[in-house]
């Protein structure tokens, strides 16, 4: 009976790095309102749990459980130090735990559908595109819908086993295990990339796209300690360049320096989110000289920034959450991919959805950034990108209001509470 289903206890195993635990938490928060009597235990590290549970108020049926990460208290996670334990769909060993417990395994894939399909086809992709002599611009002609994607866009750790030793092994195993899952959930939405979704459906038992999660389960907190929204209120419609490179990496110092020069010299106002100590990262005097036209902060309520009508273009590292949020906010993008799925996301933004551009020459130059900003803010081509992104935004809104994402969410609830 429904009442009995409601009494289920659901164990949730989060991947505690980058923006992985937050979307999983959003999904669980939504499911917990749909099944108020079910209990959810959210397993993650203390640091990650503190972050995702912070400011959420009373959550009757979701409890955090802190898992020791085995690291000293003051250990800093950085890319120079890639030895932390890793694992969400990334934690493929959830399949084994679930089998032992005789319960269904339901992984969440927190990125886009294209990298997911490539991970499922890792052997084929390595065989066709992984050899030494394969030119960077060879396109993928063996999967429908991928003819715009080049060898150089494929995540390195998918293509080469030895890119960063632990990561390819984990992702490879994930690709092997996902077909065993009772359902694979993803934070995308069906009409965004229908060709790819159909291929995923034929490879997985129950592929359920329930996103964009920022709409399926909006974050009730989204604080704005540095008053970015108030600042945006004072800017002209569609004029602001918003810059943010996500939660993990920052472009190298010389690129930040040329980006700062480009922003200082261009006509547009800018809002720049830089973690840690922003002042140390910029050319001398930059912050002082640009304080009238620019605002540099260490955190923004990003979705709200992208939904603000003053924001005209988003310079991003092309992480999946940032791309989804830019679509939801209807803002074309300039992409400077750094690692993982980001080059593939960039190529999809540029070549398939046509809602933005990759940075010319792959690393930022003053000229490249300036040209890209002008293209998006003041040409017909930029205008067309805005129309294209508006179309994708409509598809996202439809998906969550009684469309495919809300249906898939019901189907997911059925799987986890049956
Ligand atoms: C990894 O991505 P990141 O965590 O580096 O970047 P995003 O997926 O774009 O997520 C960043 C999130 O942080 C939020 C922003 C996004 O939801 O709204 N944020 C904010 O609110 N304010 C700020 O000032 C700065 C950020 C990985 F690197 C990517 O390649 C993957 O695609 C991604 C998903 O698996 O995870």
Coordinates of C-alpha atoms and ligand atoms in Angstrom, one line a residue:
X1 CA 0.0 0.0 0.0
X2 CA 1.1 3.6 -0.3
X3 CA 1.3 4.0 3.4
X4 CA 3.7 1.0 3.6
X5 CA 5.8 2.4 0.8
X6 CA 6.2 5.6 2.7
X7 CA 7.9 3.8 5.6
X8 CA 11.0 3.0 3.5
X9 CA 14.5 3.8 4.7
X10 CA 16.7 5.1 1.8
X11 CA 20.4 5.2 2.1
X12 CA 22.0 8.0 0.0
X13 CA 25.7 7.9 -0.8
X14 CA 27.1 11.2 -1.9
X15 CA 30.3 11.9 -3.7
X16 CA 31.7 14.6 -1.5
X17 CA 33.7 16.7 -4.0
X18 CA 32.9 19.5 -6.5
X19 CA 29.3 20.2 -7.1
X20 CA 28.1 16.6 -6.7
X21 CA 26.6 16.3 -3.3
X22 CA 24.5 19.5 -3.8
X23 CA 22.4 18.2 -6.7
X24 CA 22.0 14.8 -5.0
X25 CA 20.8 16.6 -1.9
X26 CA 18.3 18.7 -4.0
X27 CA 16.9 15.5 -5.5
X28 CA 16.5 13.9 -2.1
X29 CA 14.9 17.0 -0.6
X30 CA 12.3 16.8 -3.4
X31 CA 11.7 13.1 -3.0
X32 CA 11.4 13.5 0.8
X33 CA 8.5 15.9 0.3
X34 CA 6.9 13.4 -2.1
X35 CA 7.3 10.6 0.4
X36 CA 7.1 12.4 3.8
X37 CA 7.1 9.2 5.8
X38 CA 10.2 7.7 4.2
X39 CA 13.5 8.2 6.0
X40 CA 16.6 9.3 4.1
X41 CA 20.1 9.0 5.5
X42 CA 22.6 11.1 3.6
X43 CA 26.1 9.7 3.8
X44 CA 28.9 12.1 3.0
X45 CA 32.0 13.6 4.7
X46 CA 31.5 16.0 7.5
X47 CA 32.7 19.0 5.4
X48 CA 30.3 18.1 2.5
X49 CA 27.4 17.5 4.9
X50 CA 28.0 20.8 6.7
X51 CA 27.8 22.6 3.4
X52 CA 24.7 20.9 1.9
X53 CA 22.7 20.9 5.1
X54 CA 23.6 24.5 6.1
X55 CA 20.7 26.9 6.4
X56 CA 18.1 24.2 5.3
X57 CA 16.0 24.6 8.4
X58 CA 14.3 21.5 9.9
X59 CA 14.3 18.5 7.6
X60 CA 12.3 15.9 9.4
X61 CA 13.1 12.9 7.3
X62 CA 16.6 13.6 5.9
X63 CA 19.4 12.9 8.4
X64 CA 23.1 13.5 7.7
X65 CA 25.6 10.8 8.5
X66 CA 29.2 11.9 8.5
X67 CA 31.6 9.4 7.0
X68 CA 35.3 9.7 8.0
X69 CA 37.3 10.6 4.9
X70 CA 40.5 9.3 6.6
X71 CA 42.2 12.6 6.1
X72 CA 43.7 14.9 8.8
X73 CA 41.4 17.8 9.8
X74 CA 43.4 20.4 8.0
X75 CA 44.0 18.5 4.8
X76 CA 43.5 20.7 1.7
X77 CA 42.0 19.1 -1.3
X78 CA 43.5 20.4 -4.5
X79 CA 44.5 19.1 -7.9
X80 CA 48.1 18.9 -6.8
X81 CA 47.0 16.4 -4.3
X82 CA 44.7 14.0 -6.1
X83 CA 44.7 11.2 -3.6
X84 CA 41.4 11.7 -1.8
X85 CA 39.0 8.8 -1.8
X86 CA 36.6 9.3 -4.7
X87 CA 33.5 7.8 -5.7
X88 CA 28.2 8.9 -6.6
X89 CA 27.2 7.4 -10.2
X90 CA 31.0 7.8 -9.5
X91 CA 30.5 5.5 -6.5
X92 CA 29.9 2.5 -8.7
X93 CA 30.5 0.2 -5.7
X94 CA 27.0 1.2 -4.6
X95 CA 25.9 -1.6 -7.0
X96 CA 27.7 -4.2 -4.8
X97 CA 26.4 -2.7 -1.6
X98 CA 22.8 -2.8 -3.0
X99 CA 23.2 -6.3 -4.2
X100 CA 24.3 -7.5 -0.8
X101 CA 21.4 -5.7 0.9
X102 CA 18.9 -7.0 -1.8
X103 CA 17.8 -3.4 -2.6
X104 CA 17.8 -1.5 -5.8
X105 CA 20.8 0.6 -6.7
X106 CA 19.8 4.0 -8.2
X107 CA 22.8 6.2 -9.1
X108 CA 22.5 9.9 -10.0
X109 CA 24.6 11.1 -12.9
X110 CA 25.2 14.8 -12.1
X111 CA 26.5 15.9 -15.5
X112 CA 25.1 15.9 -19.0
X113 CA 23.8 13.0 -21.2
X114 CA 26.7 13.2 -23.7
X115 CA 29.6 12.3 -21.4
X116 CA 27.4 9.6 -19.8
X117 CA 26.9 7.9 -23.2
X118 CA 30.6 8.1 -23.9
X119 CA 31.4 6.5 -20.5
X120 CA 29.0 3.7 -21.2
X121 CA 30.9 3.2 -24.5
X122 CA 34.4 3.7 -23.1
X123 CA 35.9 0.6 -24.8
X124 CA 34.6 1.6 -28.2
X125 CA 35.6 5.2 -27.8
X126 CA 39.2 4.2 -26.7
X127 CA 39.4 1.8 -29.6
X128 CA 38.4 4.3 -32.2
X129 CA 39.7 7.6 -30.8
X130 CA 42.4 6.7 -28.2
X131 CA 45.4 5.8 -30.4
X132 CA 48.5 7.9 -30.5
X133 CA 48.1 9.0 -34.1
X134 CA 44.4 10.1 -33.8
X135 CA 44.2 13.8 -34.8
X136 CA 42.5 16.1 -32.2
X137 CA 40.0 17.2 -34.8
X138 CA 38.8 13.7 -35.9
X139 CA 35.1 13.6 -35.3
X140 CA 33.0 10.8 -33.7
X141 CA 31.3 9.1 -36.7
X142 CA 30.2 5.9 -34.8
X143 CA 27.5 7.3 -32.5
X144 CA 24.4 9.1 -33.8
X145 CA 24.3 12.8 -33.0
X146 CA 28.1 13.0 -32.2
X147 CA 29.4 14.1 -35.6
X148 CA 30.2 17.6 -34.2
X149 CA 32.3 16.2 -31.4
X150 CA 36.0 15.8 -31.9
X151 CA 38.7 13.6 -30.3
X152 CA 40.0 16.7 -28.5
X153 CA 36.6 17.2 -26.8
X154 CA 36.5 13.8 -25.2
X155 CA 37.2 13.8 -21.4
X156 CA 40.9 12.8 -21.1
X157 CA 40.3 10.4 -18.2
X158 CA 37.8 8.5 -20.4
X159 CA 40.1 8.3 -23.4
X160 CA 43.4 7.6 -21.6
X161 CA 43.7 5.2 -18.7
X162 CA 46.7 6.9 -17.3
X163 CA 45.5 10.5 -17.3
X164 CA 45.1 10.7 -13.5
X165 CA 45.4 7.1 -12.4
X166 CA 42.5 6.7 -9.9
X167 CA 40.0 8.6 -11.9
X168 CA 39.9 6.7 -15.2
X169 CA 39.7 3.4 -13.2
X170 CA 36.7 4.7 -11.3
X171 CA 35.0 6.1 -14.3
X172 CA 35.6 3.0 -16.3
X173 CA 34.1 0.8 -13.6
X174 CA 31.2 3.2 -13.4
X175 CA 30.5 2.7 -17.2
X176 CA 30.6 -1.1 -16.7
X177 CA 28.3 -1.0 -13.6
X178 CA 25.6 1.5 -14.6
X179 CA 23.7 -1.0 -16.8
X180 CA 23.2 -3.0 -13.6
X181 CA 21.3 -0.2 -11.9
X182 CA 17.6 -0.4 -11.3
X183 CA 17.4 3.2 -12.6
X184 CA 19.9 5.8 -13.6
X185 CA 18.8 9.3 -12.7
X186 CA 20.2 12.4 -14.4
X187 CA 20.0 16.1 -13.8
X188 CA 19.3 16.9 -17.4
X189 CA 15.9 16.9 -19.2
X190 CA 14.7 14.8 -22.1
X191 CA 14.2 17.3 -24.9
X192 CA 17.5 19.0 -24.4
X193 CA 19.4 16.2 -26.3
X194 CA 16.8 13.7 -27.5
X195 CA 19.1 11.6 -29.8
X196 CA 21.5 10.9 -27.0
X197 CA 18.6 10.2 -24.5
X198 CA 17.3 7.5 -26.9
X199 CA 20.7 5.8 -27.0
X200 CA 21.0 5.9 -23.2
X201 CA 17.5 4.4 -22.9
X202 CA 18.6 1.4 -25.0
X203 CA 21.7 0.8 -22.8
X204 CA 20.3 1.4 -19.3
X205 CA 17.3 -0.3 -17.6
X206 CA 15.5 2.8 -16.6
X207 CA 17.0 6.1 -17.6
X208 CA 15.2 8.9 -15.8
X209 CA 16.1 12.6 -16.5
X210 CA 14.5 14.7 -13.8
X211 CA 16.2 18.0 -14.3
X212 CA 17.1 20.7 -14.4
X213 CA 17.4 20.1 -10.6
X214 CA 17.6 23.8 -9.9
X215 CA 13.9 23.9 -11.1
X216 CA 12.8 20.5 -10.0
X217 CA 13.9 21.3 -6.4
X218 CA 14.9 24.9 -6.1
X219 CA 17.4 25.7 -3.3
X220 CA 15.6 27.6 -0.6
X221 CA 18.8 29.2 0.7
X222 CA 20.9 30.8 -2.1
X223 CA 22.4 33.5 0.0
X224 CA 23.8 36.8 -1.4
X225 CA 26.2 38.0 1.3
X226 CA 28.0 40.4 -1.0
X227 CA 24.8 41.9 -2.4
X228 CA 25.3 41.0 -6.1
X229 CA 21.6 41.2 -6.9
X230 CA 21.4 44.8 -5.6
X231 CA 24.4 45.7 -7.8
X232 CA 22.8 44.0 -10.8
X233 CA 19.6 46.0 -10.3
X234 CA 21.7 49.1 -11.1
X235 CA 23.0 47.8 -14.4
X236 CA 21.4 48.1 -17.8
X237 CA 19.4 45.2 -19.2
X238 CA 21.5 42.5 -20.9
X239 CA 24.8 44.4 -20.3
X240 CA 26.7 42.5 -17.6
X241 CA 29.4 39.9 -18.2
X242 CA 29.2 37.3 -15.4
X243 CA 32.4 35.3 -14.8
X244 CA 32.8 32.2 -12.7
X245 CA 34.9 29.0 -13.1
X246 CA 33.0 26.7 -10.8
X247 CA 33.9 25.0 -7.5
X248 CA 37.2 23.2 -8.2
X249 CA 39.7 24.9 -10.4
X250 CA 40.8 28.3 -11.4
X251 CA 42.5 29.1 -14.8
X252 CA 46.2 29.7 -14.6
X253 CA 47.5 33.2 -13.4
X254 CA 48.5 34.5 -16.8
X255 CA 45.0 33.8 -18.1
X256 CA 43.4 35.5 -15.2
X257 CA 45.6 38.5 -15.9
X258 CA 44.6 38.8 -19.5
X259 CA 41.0 38.3 -18.6
X260 CA 41.3 41.1 -16.1
X261 CA 42.7 43.3 -18.8
X262 CA 40.0 42.4 -21.2
X263 CA 37.3 43.2 -18.6
X264 CA 38.9 46.4 -17.6
X265 CA 39.1 47.6 -21.2
X266 CA 35.7 46.5 -22.5
X267 CA 32.6 48.6 -22.4
X268 CA 30.5 46.2 -20.4
X269 CA 30.2 46.0 -16.6
X270 CA 31.2 42.7 -15.0
X271 CA 30.5 40.6 -12.0
X272 CA 33.3 38.1 -11.2
X273 CA 33.0 35.3 -8.7
X274 CA 36.5 34.2 -7.5
X275 CA 37.0 31.8 -4.6
X276 CA 39.5 32.3 -1.8
X277 CA 41.5 35.5 -1.9
X278 CA 40.4 37.4 -5.0
X279 CA 42.7 40.4 -4.4
X280 CA 45.8 38.2 -4.7
X281 CA 44.9 36.9 -8.1
X282 CA 44.6 40.1 -10.0
X283 CA 47.1 42.6 -11.6
X284 CA 48.1 45.4 -9.3
X285 CA 45.5 48.1 -9.0
X286 CA 42.9 46.2 -11.0
X287 CA 40.2 46.1 -8.3
X288 CA 40.7 49.8 -7.5
X289 CA 40.6 50.9 -11.1
X290 CA 37.5 48.9 -11.9
X291 CA 35.4 49.4 -8.8
X292 CA 32.9 51.6 -10.7
X293 CA 32.2 49.2 -13.5
X294 CA 33.0 45.8 -11.9
X295 CA 32.2 43.8 -8.8
X296 CA 34.5 41.0 -7.7
X297 CA 33.1 38.6 -5.0
X298 CA 33.9 35.2 -3.6
X299 CA 30.4 33.8 -3.9
X300 CA 27.3 34.7 -5.9
X301 CA 23.8 33.3 -5.8
X302 CA 24.6 32.1 -9.3
X303 CA 21.2 30.9 -10.5
X304 CA 19.6 34.3 -9.4
X305 CA 22.5 36.1 -11.1
X306 CA 21.8 34.3 -14.3
X307 CA 18.1 34.9 -14.0
X308 CA 18.6 38.6 -13.5
X309 CA 17.8 40.6 -16.6
X310 CA 21.0 42.7 -16.4
X311 CA 23.2 39.6 -17.1
X312 CA 24.0 39.4 -20.8
X313 CA 26.7 36.8 -21.1
X314 CA 28.3 34.1 -18.8
X315 CA 32.0 33.3 -19.0
X316 CA 32.2 29.8 -17.6
X317 CA 34.4 26.7 -17.3
X318 CA 31.4 24.8 -18.7
X319 CA 30.6 22.6 -15.7
X320 CA 27.3 20.9 -16.1
X321 CA 25.5 22.8 -13.3
X322 CA 26.6 26.1 -14.7
X323 CA 25.4 25.2 -18.2
X324 CA 22.0 24.1 -16.9
X325 CA 21.7 27.3 -14.8
X326 CA 22.7 29.5 -17.8
X327 CA 20.0 27.8 -19.9
X328 CA 17.4 28.3 -17.1
X329 CA 18.5 32.0 -16.9
X330 CA 18.5 32.3 -20.7
X331 CA 22.1 33.6 -20.9
X332 CA 24.5 32.7 -23.8
X333 CA 27.9 31.5 -22.7
X334 CA 31.6 31.9 -23.4
X335 CA 33.3 28.7 -22.4
X336 CA 36.9 28.2 -21.1
X337 CA 36.9 24.4 -20.4
X338 CA 39.5 23.1 -17.9
X339 CA 39.0 19.4 -17.3
X340 CA 36.7 16.4 -17.5
X341 CA 33.4 16.8 -19.4
X342 CA 34.0 20.5 -19.8
X343 CA 35.4 20.5 -23.4
X344 CA 32.6 18.2 -24.5
X345 CA 30.1 20.5 -22.9
X346 CA 31.7 23.4 -24.6
X347 CA 31.5 21.8 -28.0
X348 CA 27.8 20.9 -27.4
X349 CA 27.1 24.5 -26.4
X350 CA 28.8 25.8 -29.4
X351 CA 28.3 23.2 -32.2
X352 CA 25.0 21.5 -31.3
X353 CA 22.8 23.8 -29.3
X354 CA 24.5 27.0 -30.7
X355 CA 24.0 28.9 -27.4
X356 CA 27.5 30.1 -26.9
X357 CA 31.1 29.9 -28.0
X358 CA 34.3 28.2 -26.9
X359 CA 37.2 30.6 -26.3
X360 CA 39.3 31.0 -29.4
X361 CA 42.5 29.0 -29.3
X362 CA 41.3 27.2 -26.1
X363 CA 43.1 29.5 -23.6
X364 CA 42.1 33.0 -22.8
X365 CA 43.8 35.9 -24.5
X366 CA 42.8 39.6 -24.2
X367 CA 41.7 39.7 -27.8
X368 CA 39.9 36.3 -27.7
X369 CA 37.8 37.3 -24.6
X370 CA 37.1 40.8 -26.0
X371 CA 35.9 39.3 -29.4
X372 CA 33.7 36.7 -27.7
X373 CA 32.0 39.3 -25.4
X374 CA 31.3 41.6 -28.4
X375 CA 30.0 38.7 -30.5
X376 CA 27.5 37.7 -27.9
X377 CA 26.5 41.2 -26.6
X378 CA 26.4 43.2 -29.8
X379 CA 26.0 41.1 -33.0
X380 CA 23.1 39.3 -34.8
X381 CA 24.9 36.1 -34.1
X382 CA 24.7 36.7 -30.4
X383 CA 21.1 37.6 -30.7
X384 CA 20.4 34.3 -32.4
X385 CA 22.2 32.5 -29.6
X386 CA 19.9 34.2 -27.1
X387 CA 16.9 32.9 -29.1
X388 CA 18.3 29.4 -29.2
X389 CA 18.9 29.5 -25.4
X390 CA 15.4 30.8 -24.9
X391 CA 14.1 27.7 -26.7
X392 CA 16.0 25.4 -24.5
X393 CA 14.8 27.3 -21.5
X394 CA 11.2 26.7 -22.6
X395 CA 11.9 23.0 -22.9
X396 CA 13.3 23.0 -19.3
X397 CA 10.3 24.8 -17.9
X398 CA 7.9 22.4 -19.7
X399 CA 9.9 19.4 -18.5
X400 CA 9.5 20.3 -14.8
X401 CA 5.9 21.6 -15.0
X402 CA 4.0 18.4 -15.7
X403 CA 6.4 17.3 -18.5
X404 CA 8.9 14.5 -18.7
X405 CA 11.0 15.5 -15.6
X406 CA 8.0 15.5 -13.3
X407 CA 6.8 12.2 -14.7
X408 CA 10.3 10.7 -14.3
X409 CA 10.4 11.9 -10.8
X410 CA 7.2 10.0 -10.0
X411 CA 8.7 6.9 -11.7
X412 CA 11.9 7.4 -9.5
X413 CA 9.8 7.6 -6.4
X414 CA 8.2 4.3 -7.3
X415 CA 11.6 2.7 -7.7
X416 CA 13.1 3.9 -4.5
X417 CA 10.0 3.3 -2.3
X418 CA 8.6 0.1 -3.8
Ligands
LIG1 C1 32.2 19.8 -11.4 O1 31.8 21.1 -11.6 P1 32.0 22.4 -10.7 O2 31.5 22.1 -9.3 O3 33.3 23.0 -10.8 O4 31.0 23.4 -11.5 P2 29.5 23.4 -11.9 O5 28.9 22.0 -12.3 O6 29.3 24.5 -12.9 O7 28.8 23.8 -10.5 C2 29.1 24.9 -9.8 C3 27.9 25.2 -8.9 O8 28.3 26.2 -7.9 C4 27.4 27.3 -7.9 C5 26.8 27.3 -9.3 C6 26.7 25.8 -9.6 O9 25.5 25.2 -9.1 O10 25.5 27.9 -9.2 N1 28.1 28.5 -7.6 C7 27.4 29.6 -7.0 O11 26.2 29.5 -6.7 N2 28.1 30.8 -6.8 C8 29.4 30.9 -7.1 O12 29.9 32.0 -6.8 C9 30.1 29.9 -7.7 C10 29.4 28.7 -7.9 C11 33.0 19.4 -12.6 F1 34.1 20.2 -12.5 C12 32.3 19.6 -13.9 O13 33.1 19.3 -15.0 C13 31.0 18.7 -13.9 O14 30.3 19.0 -15.1 C14 30.2 19.0 -12.6 C15 29.0 18.2 -12.5 O15 29.3 16.8 -12.4 O16 31.0 18.9 -11.5

